[in-house]
XYZ file of C-alpha atoms in Angstrom:
606
model
C 78.144 -55.558 51.767
C 75.815 -54.897 54.639
C 75.942 -51.109 54.073
C 75.178 -51.438 50.361
C 72.354 -53.865 51.107
C 70.936 -51.452 53.680
C 71.174 -48.566 51.212
C 69.383 -50.509 48.492
C 66.664 -51.604 50.921
C 66.226 -48.085 52.222
C 66.092 -46.673 48.714
C 63.439 -49.201 47.733
C 61.468 -48.297 50.834
C 61.728 -44.621 49.910
C 60.362 -45.376 46.451
C 57.440 -47.230 47.981
C 56.710 -44.283 50.301
C 57.019 -41.880 47.378
C 54.516 -43.835 45.291
C 52.197 -44.223 48.265
C 52.212 -40.455 48.671
C 51.462 -39.952 44.974
C 48.524 -42.371 45.165
C 47.025 -40.716 48.244
C 47.539 -37.254 46.734
C 45.762 -38.319 43.553
C 42.873 -39.696 45.590
C 42.536 -36.462 47.567
C 42.620 -34.428 44.355
C 39.679 -36.386 42.995
C 37.815 -36.138 46.291
C 38.118 -32.322 46.041
C 35.913 -32.450 42.908
C 38.583 -31.666 40.372
C 37.282 -32.526 36.928
C 40.481 -34.038 35.591
C 43.336 -35.922 37.224
C 46.732 -34.710 36.094
C 50.156 -35.413 37.604
C 52.561 -32.478 37.346
C 55.382 -33.143 34.837
C 57.945 -32.650 37.620
C 56.450 -35.566 39.605
C 56.548 -37.876 36.582
C 60.150 -36.856 35.818
C 61.197 -37.456 39.437
C 59.588 -40.889 39.482
C 61.386 -41.819 36.252
C 64.751 -40.616 37.575
C 64.378 -42.507 40.852
C 63.358 -45.644 38.974
C 66.477 -45.416 36.796
C 68.641 -45.065 39.910
C 66.941 -48.136 41.379
C 67.764 -50.109 38.252
C 71.379 -48.984 38.463
C 71.886 -50.040 42.087
C 70.298 -53.462 41.564
C 73.659 -54.765 40.481
C 73.577 -57.948 38.438
C 69.974 -58.663 39.351
C 68.391 -56.682 36.501
C 65.236 -58.786 36.841
C 64.797 -57.425 40.376
C 65.186 -53.846 39.117
C 62.758 -54.288 36.219
C 60.214 -55.953 38.507
C 60.511 -53.119 40.973
C 59.907 -50.524 38.258
C 56.859 -52.446 37.006
C 55.367 -52.347 40.497
C 55.780 -48.574 40.523
C 54.432 -48.212 36.975
C 51.393 -50.303 37.878
C 50.579 -47.932 40.694
C 50.364 -45.070 38.177
C 48.299 -47.153 35.734
C 45.884 -47.968 38.560
C 45.542 -44.276 39.383
C 44.904 -43.181 35.796
C 42.713 -46.135 34.804
C 40.339 -46.485 37.742
C 40.516 -43.474 39.976
C 38.222 -41.323 37.889
C 35.263 -43.718 38.136
C 36.130 -46.231 40.928
C 37.801 -44.273 43.682
C 37.357 -46.639 46.634
C 38.181 -49.776 44.622
C 41.330 -48.103 43.340
C 42.379 -47.055 46.819
C 41.882 -50.608 48.132
C 43.719 -52.143 45.211
C 46.549 -49.665 45.562
C 46.801 -50.331 49.287
C 47.103 -54.095 48.776
C 49.697 -53.509 46.101
C 51.688 -51.285 48.424
C 51.494 -53.816 51.246
C 52.847 -56.490 48.913
C 55.610 -54.162 47.829
C 56.532 -53.457 51.443
C 56.956 -57.217 52.034
C 58.912 -57.797 48.807
C 61.203 -54.791 49.076
C 62.522 -55.529 52.643
C 62.143 -52.145 54.220
C 64.622 -52.709 57.060
C 68.329 -53.181 56.475
C 69.921 -56.574 57.064
C 66.776 -58.598 56.429
C 66.203 -60.764 53.399
C 62.847 -61.586 51.826
C 60.696 -63.445 54.384
C 59.655 -65.999 51.686
C 63.181 -67.142 50.917
C 66.711 -66.236 51.918
C 68.608 -67.474 48.857
C 69.223 -65.486 45.733
C 67.558 -68.036 43.447
C 64.316 -67.712 45.373
C 64.533 -63.954 45.145
C 65.076 -64.164 41.402
C 62.116 -66.492 41.024
C 59.932 -64.117 43.041
C 60.878 -61.192 40.843
C 60.394 -63.296 37.743
C 56.807 -63.824 38.846
C 56.493 -60.089 39.407
C 57.872 -59.468 35.933
C 55.474 -61.979 34.334
C 52.345 -60.843 36.128
C 53.390 -57.220 35.746
C 53.601 -57.575 31.976
C 50.213 -59.336 31.878
C 48.602 -56.824 34.212
C 50.114 -53.872 32.350
C 48.807 -55.211 29.039
C 45.320 -55.733 30.465
C 45.237 -52.336 32.135
C 46.477 -50.555 29.007
C 43.802 -52.307 26.941
C 41.188 -51.415 29.539
C 42.457 -47.845 29.633
C 42.205 -47.597 25.847
C 38.607 -48.827 26.071
C 37.855 -46.147 28.652
C 39.507 -43.553 26.424
C 37.396 -44.694 23.470
C 34.226 -44.419 25.564
C 35.219 -40.993 26.833
C 36.033 -39.773 23.314
C 32.707 -41.081 22.016
C 30.829 -39.364 24.826
C 32.741 -36.134 24.294
C 31.846 -36.331 20.601
C 28.173 -36.908 21.421
C 28.264 -34.094 23.950
C 29.863 -31.811 21.360
C 27.161 -32.671 18.835
C 24.487 -31.923 21.412
C 26.137 -28.641 22.351
C 26.306 -27.657 18.678
C 22.653 -28.575 18.250
C 21.702 -26.430 21.252
C 23.853 -23.551 20.006
C 22.184 -23.618 16.588
C 18.575 -24.186 17.715
C 15.926 -21.926 19.201
C 14.795 -23.678 22.368
C 11.150 -22.562 22.203
C 10.313 -23.377 18.586
C 13.062 -25.942 17.807
C 13.773 -23.918 14.675
C 17.331 -23.064 13.599
C 18.409 -19.751 15.140
C 20.327 -16.737 13.901
C 23.694 -18.454 14.395
C 22.538 -21.301 12.163
C 21.385 -18.798 9.530
C 24.787 -17.072 9.594
C 26.497 -20.461 9.230
C 24.308 -21.424 6.273
C 24.862 -18.058 4.617
C 28.623 -18.399 4.986
C 28.499 -21.931 3.554
C 26.482 -20.632 0.585
C 29.042 -17.894 -0.139
C 31.896 -20.417 0.000
C 30.384 -22.468 -2.836
C 31.758 -22.040 -6.352
C 29.776 -19.439 -8.274
C 28.510 -22.007 -10.747
C 26.973 -23.933 -7.839
C 25.003 -20.972 -6.504
C 21.473 -19.855 -7.257
C 21.378 -16.988 -9.735
C 18.657 -15.217 -7.759
C 16.953 -15.682 -4.412
C 15.065 -13.880 -1.656
C 15.785 -13.406 2.022
C 12.405 -12.874 3.652
C 11.575 -12.039 7.245
C 8.866 -10.805 9.555
C 8.604 -9.390 13.038
C 5.756 -10.129 15.438
C 4.542 -7.185 17.492
C 2.476 -7.744 20.611
C 4.423 -10.553 22.298
C 5.457 -8.318 25.194
C 1.862 -7.439 25.997
C 0.819 -11.072 25.665
C 3.587 -12.086 28.046
C 2.456 -9.520 30.620
C -1.198 -10.539 30.283
C -0.871 -14.328 30.084
C 2.630 -15.253 31.244
C 5.793 -16.506 29.576
C 4.669 -20.123 29.253
C 1.533 -19.152 27.337
C 3.466 -16.775 25.089
C 6.081 -19.425 24.326
C 3.319 -21.885 23.430
C 1.746 -19.373 21.037
C 5.135 -18.637 19.449
C 5.810 -22.364 19.084
C 2.455 -23.070 17.422
C 2.714 -20.027 15.203
C 6.235 -20.941 14.064
C 5.282 -24.564 13.473
C 2.225 -23.663 11.415
C 4.136 -21.028 9.499
C 6.847 -23.567 8.655
C 4.224 -26.023 7.436
C 2.520 -23.284 5.433
C 5.851 -22.503 3.781
C 6.333 -26.163 2.922
C 2.834 -26.390 1.426
C 3.333 -23.246 -0.623
C 6.757 -24.458 -1.774
C 5.122 -27.663 -3.038
C 2.464 -25.640 -4.846
C 4.950 -23.087 -6.224
C 8.199 -25.056 -6.698
C 9.917 -22.073 -8.281
C 9.606 -20.332 -4.924
C 10.705 -23.208 -2.660
C 13.347 -23.106 0.060
C 16.817 -22.398 -1.320
C 19.096 -25.430 -1.228
C 21.373 -25.450 1.814
C 18.948 -23.501 4.015
C 16.319 -24.621 6.523
C 12.661 -23.873 5.916
C 12.391 -21.257 8.677
C 14.751 -19.580 11.195
C 13.961 -17.744 14.409
C 16.751 -15.169 14.455
C 15.517 -13.102 17.431
C 12.794 -13.284 20.039
C 10.108 -11.926 17.716
C 11.776 -12.145 14.293
C 11.704 -14.993 11.750
C 13.577 -15.423 8.472
C 13.382 -17.807 5.513
C 15.367 -18.014 2.277
C 13.475 -18.691 -0.971
C 14.405 -19.581 -4.484
C 13.371 -16.876 -6.878
C 13.265 -17.361 -10.642
C 15.015 -14.903 -12.891
C 11.767 -13.155 -13.733
C 10.533 -9.584 -13.247
C 9.561 -9.059 -9.623
C 5.766 -8.656 -9.180
C 4.710 -5.313 -7.751
C 3.330 -6.912 -4.586
C 6.094 -9.457 -4.222
C 6.221 -13.166 -5.080
C 2.896 -15.036 -4.799
C 3.971 -17.157 -1.851
C 4.246 -14.086 0.388
C 0.616 -13.113 -0.139
C -0.675 -16.548 0.880
C 1.264 -17.822 3.880
C 0.043 -15.253 6.409
C -3.719 -15.791 6.062
C -4.063 -18.869 8.232
C -1.898 -17.347 10.961
C -3.815 -14.078 10.926
C -7.124 -15.883 11.329
C -6.112 -17.840 14.442
C -3.576 -15.608 16.173
C -3.227 -12.080 14.910
C -6.819 -11.088 15.509
C -7.435 -13.208 18.598
C -4.202 -12.270 20.371
C -3.747 -8.730 18.986
C -0.544 -9.748 17.265
C 0.656 -7.760 14.289
C 3.193 -8.678 11.663
C 5.619 -6.549 9.762
C 7.388 -8.331 6.933
C 9.846 -7.607 4.201
C 12.075 -9.188 1.610
C 15.289 -8.348 -0.190
C 16.526 -9.817 -3.480
C 19.921 -11.240 -4.394
C 21.679 -9.846 -6.380
C 19.295 -6.952 -7.159
C 19.625 -5.306 -3.719
C 23.096 -6.577 -2.720
C 25.627 -9.104 -3.943
C 26.541 -10.553 -0.517
C 24.449 -12.196 2.177
C 25.696 -9.968 4.993
C 24.361 -6.830 3.311
C 21.152 -8.633 2.364
C 20.581 -9.535 6.003
C 21.182 -5.920 7.075
C 18.672 -4.834 4.430
C 16.116 -7.243 5.859
C 16.641 -6.186 9.470
C 16.093 -2.584 8.454
C 12.823 -3.573 6.799
C 11.347 -5.618 9.628
C 12.470 -3.330 12.474
C 11.378 -0.068 10.915
C 8.162 1.333 12.357
C 5.748 1.585 9.423
C 2.179 1.251 10.608
C 0.869 1.412 7.053
C 2.763 -1.760 6.156
C 1.574 -3.955 9.044
C 0.411 -7.393 7.961
C 2.130 -7.326 4.573
C 5.551 -8.021 3.105
C 7.283 -5.064 1.483
C 10.343 -5.036 -0.735
C 13.651 -3.429 0.140
C 13.806 0.280 -0.613
C 17.344 1.596 -1.072
C 16.356 5.216 -0.478
C 14.600 4.331 2.761
C 17.645 2.325 3.803
C 19.923 5.319 3.189
C 17.638 7.412 5.381
C 17.892 4.728 8.059
C 21.706 4.656 7.828
C 21.804 8.435 8.087
C 19.630 8.388 11.187
C 21.775 5.725 12.815
C 24.984 7.570 11.987
C 23.600 10.840 13.336
C 22.278 9.181 16.482
C 25.653 7.567 17.178
C 27.505 10.820 16.426
C 25.668 13.141 18.824
C 27.809 12.426 21.895
C 31.010 12.747 19.895
C 29.703 15.929 18.290
C 29.062 17.541 21.657
C 32.502 16.535 22.950
C 34.337 17.736 19.834
C 32.620 21.116 19.498
C 30.424 20.384 16.495
C 27.408 21.906 18.272
C 26.861 25.610 18.741
C 24.151 27.885 20.110
C 22.337 30.678 18.263
C 20.002 33.231 19.789
C 16.749 34.455 18.243
C 15.510 37.789 19.598
C 12.126 38.273 21.262
C 11.112 41.841 20.534
C 8.289 43.767 22.143
C 5.221 44.095 19.963
C 5.929 47.805 19.679
C 9.274 46.921 18.107
C 11.125 49.250 20.444
C 12.845 46.846 22.820
C 14.548 43.431 22.866
C 12.957 41.593 25.774
C 15.049 38.458 25.478
C 16.417 35.663 23.325
C 15.633 32.038 22.743
C 18.726 29.796 22.784
C 18.662 27.266 19.934
C 21.129 24.410 19.375
C 22.734 23.977 15.965
C 24.795 21.057 14.662
C 27.350 21.340 11.885
C 28.382 17.740 11.256
C 31.662 17.138 9.365
C 30.014 14.220 7.551
C 26.456 15.462 7.001
C 26.773 19.238 7.076
C 24.119 21.313 8.824
C 21.667 18.992 10.601
C 18.213 20.346 11.397
C 17.121 20.462 15.068
C 13.908 18.756 13.950
C 16.148 15.798 13.047
C 18.779 15.715 15.795
C 16.635 16.595 18.832
C 14.495 13.406 18.583
C 17.656 11.408 17.882
C 19.328 12.865 20.972
C 16.322 11.773 23.012
C 16.507 8.255 21.546
C 20.243 8.058 22.236
C 19.882 9.332 25.811
C 22.046 12.384 25.033
C 19.367 15.057 25.370
C 20.407 15.928 28.928
C 24.020 16.503 27.893
C 22.898 18.589 24.922
C 20.650 20.711 27.150
C 23.527 21.190 29.603
C 25.653 22.473 26.726
C 22.956 24.991 25.708
C 22.421 26.104 29.320
C 26.162 26.627 29.885
C 26.470 28.685 26.685
C 23.367 30.685 27.639
C 24.794 31.502 31.081
C 27.953 32.837 29.459
C 25.867 34.833 26.991
C 23.887 36.357 29.865
C 27.153 37.463 31.529
C 28.272 39.069 28.273
C 24.914 40.891 28.050
C 25.399 42.207 31.592
C 28.912 43.428 30.695
C 27.364 45.361 27.783
C 24.834 46.971 30.105
C 21.826 44.787 29.316
C 21.397 43.091 32.679
C 17.610 42.719 32.389
C 17.571 40.821 29.094
C 16.557 37.184 29.501
C 17.408 33.973 27.677
C 14.999 31.051 27.301
C 16.116 27.425 26.888
C 13.946 24.537 25.712
C 13.607 21.553 28.047
C 12.939 18.361 26.138
C 10.461 15.797 27.514
C 13.374 13.361 27.536
C 15.145 15.371 30.240
C 12.123 15.941 32.478
C 12.911 13.679 35.403
C 13.839 14.323 39.019
C 17.576 13.553 38.818
C 18.233 15.791 35.826
C 16.126 18.679 37.120
C 17.870 18.486 40.495
C 21.251 18.864 38.775
C 19.870 21.685 36.603
C 18.656 23.535 39.716
C 22.151 23.293 41.150
C 23.638 24.763 37.964
C 21.213 27.703 37.998
C 21.766 28.338 41.695
C 25.556 28.417 41.315
C 25.301 30.830 38.371
C 23.264 33.391 40.316
C 21.362 34.195 37.095
C 18.061 32.488 37.882
C 16.015 35.688 37.492
C 17.225 36.036 33.887
C 16.617 32.428 32.807
C 13.439 31.089 31.246
C 12.773 27.425 30.538
C 10.353 26.544 27.751
C 8.355 23.338 28.178
C 5.512 21.838 26.155
C 2.016 21.595 27.589
C 2.294 17.818 27.253
C 4.938 17.916 29.985
C 2.648 19.966 32.214
C -0.238 17.514 31.773
C 1.938 14.513 32.715
C 3.924 16.096 35.513
C 4.710 13.965 38.586
C 5.001 15.193 42.172
C 8.795 14.813 42.052
C 9.118 16.875 38.879
C 6.721 19.479 40.264
C 8.916 19.901 43.367
C 11.999 20.489 41.223
C 10.123 23.032 39.090
C 9.042 24.837 42.262
C 12.691 24.939 43.370
C 13.658 26.524 40.058
C 10.859 29.075 40.442
C 12.214 30.017 43.888
C 15.551 30.717 42.208
C 13.781 33.271 39.997
C 13.409 31.092 36.896
C 10.412 31.747 34.652
C 8.577 29.028 32.736
C 6.870 29.380 29.375
C 4.488 26.956 27.707
C 5.871 26.342 24.233
C 3.845 25.403 21.134
C 0.602 26.058 22.945
C -2.557 24.698 21.315
C -2.359 20.907 21.321
C -3.847 20.674 24.825
C -6.247 23.568 24.592
C -9.028 21.633 26.285
C -6.942 20.874 29.395
C -6.789 24.344 30.883
C -6.845 23.000 34.451
C -3.249 21.790 34.050
C -2.200 25.219 32.815
C -3.867 26.913 35.790
C -2.276 24.587 38.337
C 1.257 24.929 36.980
C 1.180 28.758 36.923
C 3.614 29.350 34.085
C 4.506 32.994 33.504
C 4.685 32.989 29.687
C 2.540 31.480 26.929
C 4.025 31.031 23.448
C 1.624 30.829 20.512
C 2.683 28.183 18.024
C 3.670 29.231 14.500
C 0.929 27.022 13.033
C -1.670 29.429 14.416
C 0.257 32.532 13.333
C 0.498 31.388 9.724
C -2.222 32.939 7.585
C -3.441 35.585 10.017
C -5.237 37.873 9.690
C -6.742 36.537 6.446
C -7.211 32.995 7.799
C -10.351 33.638 9.851
C -10.150 30.362 11.768
C -6.577 30.959 12.886
C -7.307 34.585 13.662
C -10.185 33.688 16.009
C -8.062 31.023 17.713
C -5.162 33.434 18.298
C -7.529 36.038 19.762
C -8.975 33.394 22.106
C -5.492 32.315 23.243
C -4.468 35.927 23.918
C -7.622 36.559 25.942
C -7.130 33.367 27.938
C -3.481 34.260 28.678
C -4.550 37.653 30.009
C -7.120 35.984 32.266
C -4.316 33.827 33.734
C -2.003 36.834 34.076
C 0.487 35.388 31.598
C 2.738 37.210 29.176
C 2.435 36.155 25.529
C 4.976 35.543 22.798
C 4.009 34.831 19.179
C 6.595 32.795 17.306
C 7.092 32.542 13.573
C 6.028 36.096 12.746
C 7.253 36.976 9.256
C 4.988 39.717 7.862
C 3.919 43.218 8.865
C 0.221 42.206 8.642
C 0.807 39.500 11.246
C 2.634 41.933 13.537
C -0.123 44.553 13.235
C -2.829 41.977 14.034
C -0.949 40.670 17.090
C -0.189 44.181 18.351
C -3.827 45.252 18.035
C -4.979 42.175 19.977
C -2.585 42.646 22.863
C 0.278 40.207 22.168
C 3.258 41.096 24.319
C 6.327 39.984 22.361
C 7.202 38.877 18.843
C 9.673 36.229 17.737
C 10.326 35.492 14.093
C 12.061 36.456 10.876
C 10.168 39.748 10.682
C 12.619 41.125 13.248
C 15.507 38.702 13.059
C 16.621 35.201 12.249
C 18.566 33.269 14.942
C 21.943 34.971 15.427
C 25.405 33.967 16.534
C 26.521 35.299 19.902
C 28.376 38.372 18.621
C 25.596 39.216 16.167
C 23.032 38.863 18.967
C 25.023 41.228 21.182
C 25.146 43.763 18.348
C 21.410 43.381 17.699
C 20.679 43.902 21.351
C 22.862 47.033 21.368
C 20.921 48.506 18.460
C 17.447 47.738 19.781
C 17.380 47.116 23.540
C 17.003 49.751 26.173
C 19.944 49.506 28.603
C 19.126 48.261 32.084
């Protein structure tokens, strides 16, 4: 009927419009620089459903329905096959295809095909569509498969190149640390009977590249590193040919650059006693490099080696052993290769564990403060206390301040540790005042690591809020005074205005720089224990202590002698005018309650 014919024509026209929209949308997607062209699953499902409906309403003319579906399918094949690389050609081809479809599919109701009005002609037309559609589909699918093959090949090549880049140092073209880890893992995955019974992991670190980079530029430094690495690799190969027992271990490259200034190689090592100075190859390969680069460019080398299985039975631990060797600062070992030392490694692990545990220790209450009295030389009065940090680690027990203070500076925790000591000292001062000893002072050491404007500004605020500035003394080393900046000097002046006193601790190392001492105007001078030891019998120390005491008087400074342990020392210091004594002669460092009791027994109330 006319209505059914109109419906079928309209439905076909809707399908054409739908496919036209899909084509244009795909083209716009590619024009917006999307990397990949993907049709949403819902669009594909809708197209399939509409195509099935079109087949169903074609009645007995199944050829017409199949031909119509092939036209639609071809539009999608065109999009997927050509659009990625030939956008404008695809658009033109798709447009012509759509125009032909518009003519064939009689968009307006009541009109037959303009080429023929009888059903036989229509069937012939769709037969042609079916024939050419099958041919075209076959060609396009074959072409699409070819494109897919090309794309897969290029992706494979790209992947290989990316892997090469990932595993190669770009300056020296040597395998990098990732490649070394891969080769080590592959070695461990071999059956035990296929592994070497013994081998060495050897490495060295170049010092001086940073200075070379600053002096000559990155390009020059990279060129030096490249030439050095290339010549070192060739030297290794020559030595391996001369000493085949010490050649490169199978499965490993000749040389790896694992970090910016660190290189590693893996050597065979016969099951023989290890020579005292290491295998012979290690004593030979550095000479040529030293002659041309180390001396001329002020480069220095620190090398080491570790033995499998003598030092460890897995490559991961061996590599950690090696890193510890080549990154440890041992000036006496520069220019040579040294063997792994288990005791030294344990010391290194302890240091690292302590350094990492300082922040946690402060937060979890592992640190405490003890107070060592400063007693007048007459022995009649406690003038003050020095606050000293102590660390009782749950893993390492009592840790010496000589060990954890430098580690706190390295870890950047020295400011937090000082804050903890200051806070405890402020509370101790309040307790002293409650006991009637409001004039007793407490001194706190300021580490060089905390001497900067931001920290001192915060410290000034803490002192000001406490209202105890006139009872606080900060001990600083003379090295700090000699290197003081204008900003630090302003903050120190602010603390002085709050009533804070400053003492020069461990005096003696900068004895010739008295101008710095005069300009800073510290109120107290502490004489280092090294000069107290041996007096009065040690004539040299005795003369030096007398000179320091006389100089302090000329500057109007009070003096404190630390480390006093014997009556002879006390008598000598008292006779030569020392003001206060600190040391085991009067008292060891005390806990807070013990210090309060000591003060009650010895200090004059005030």
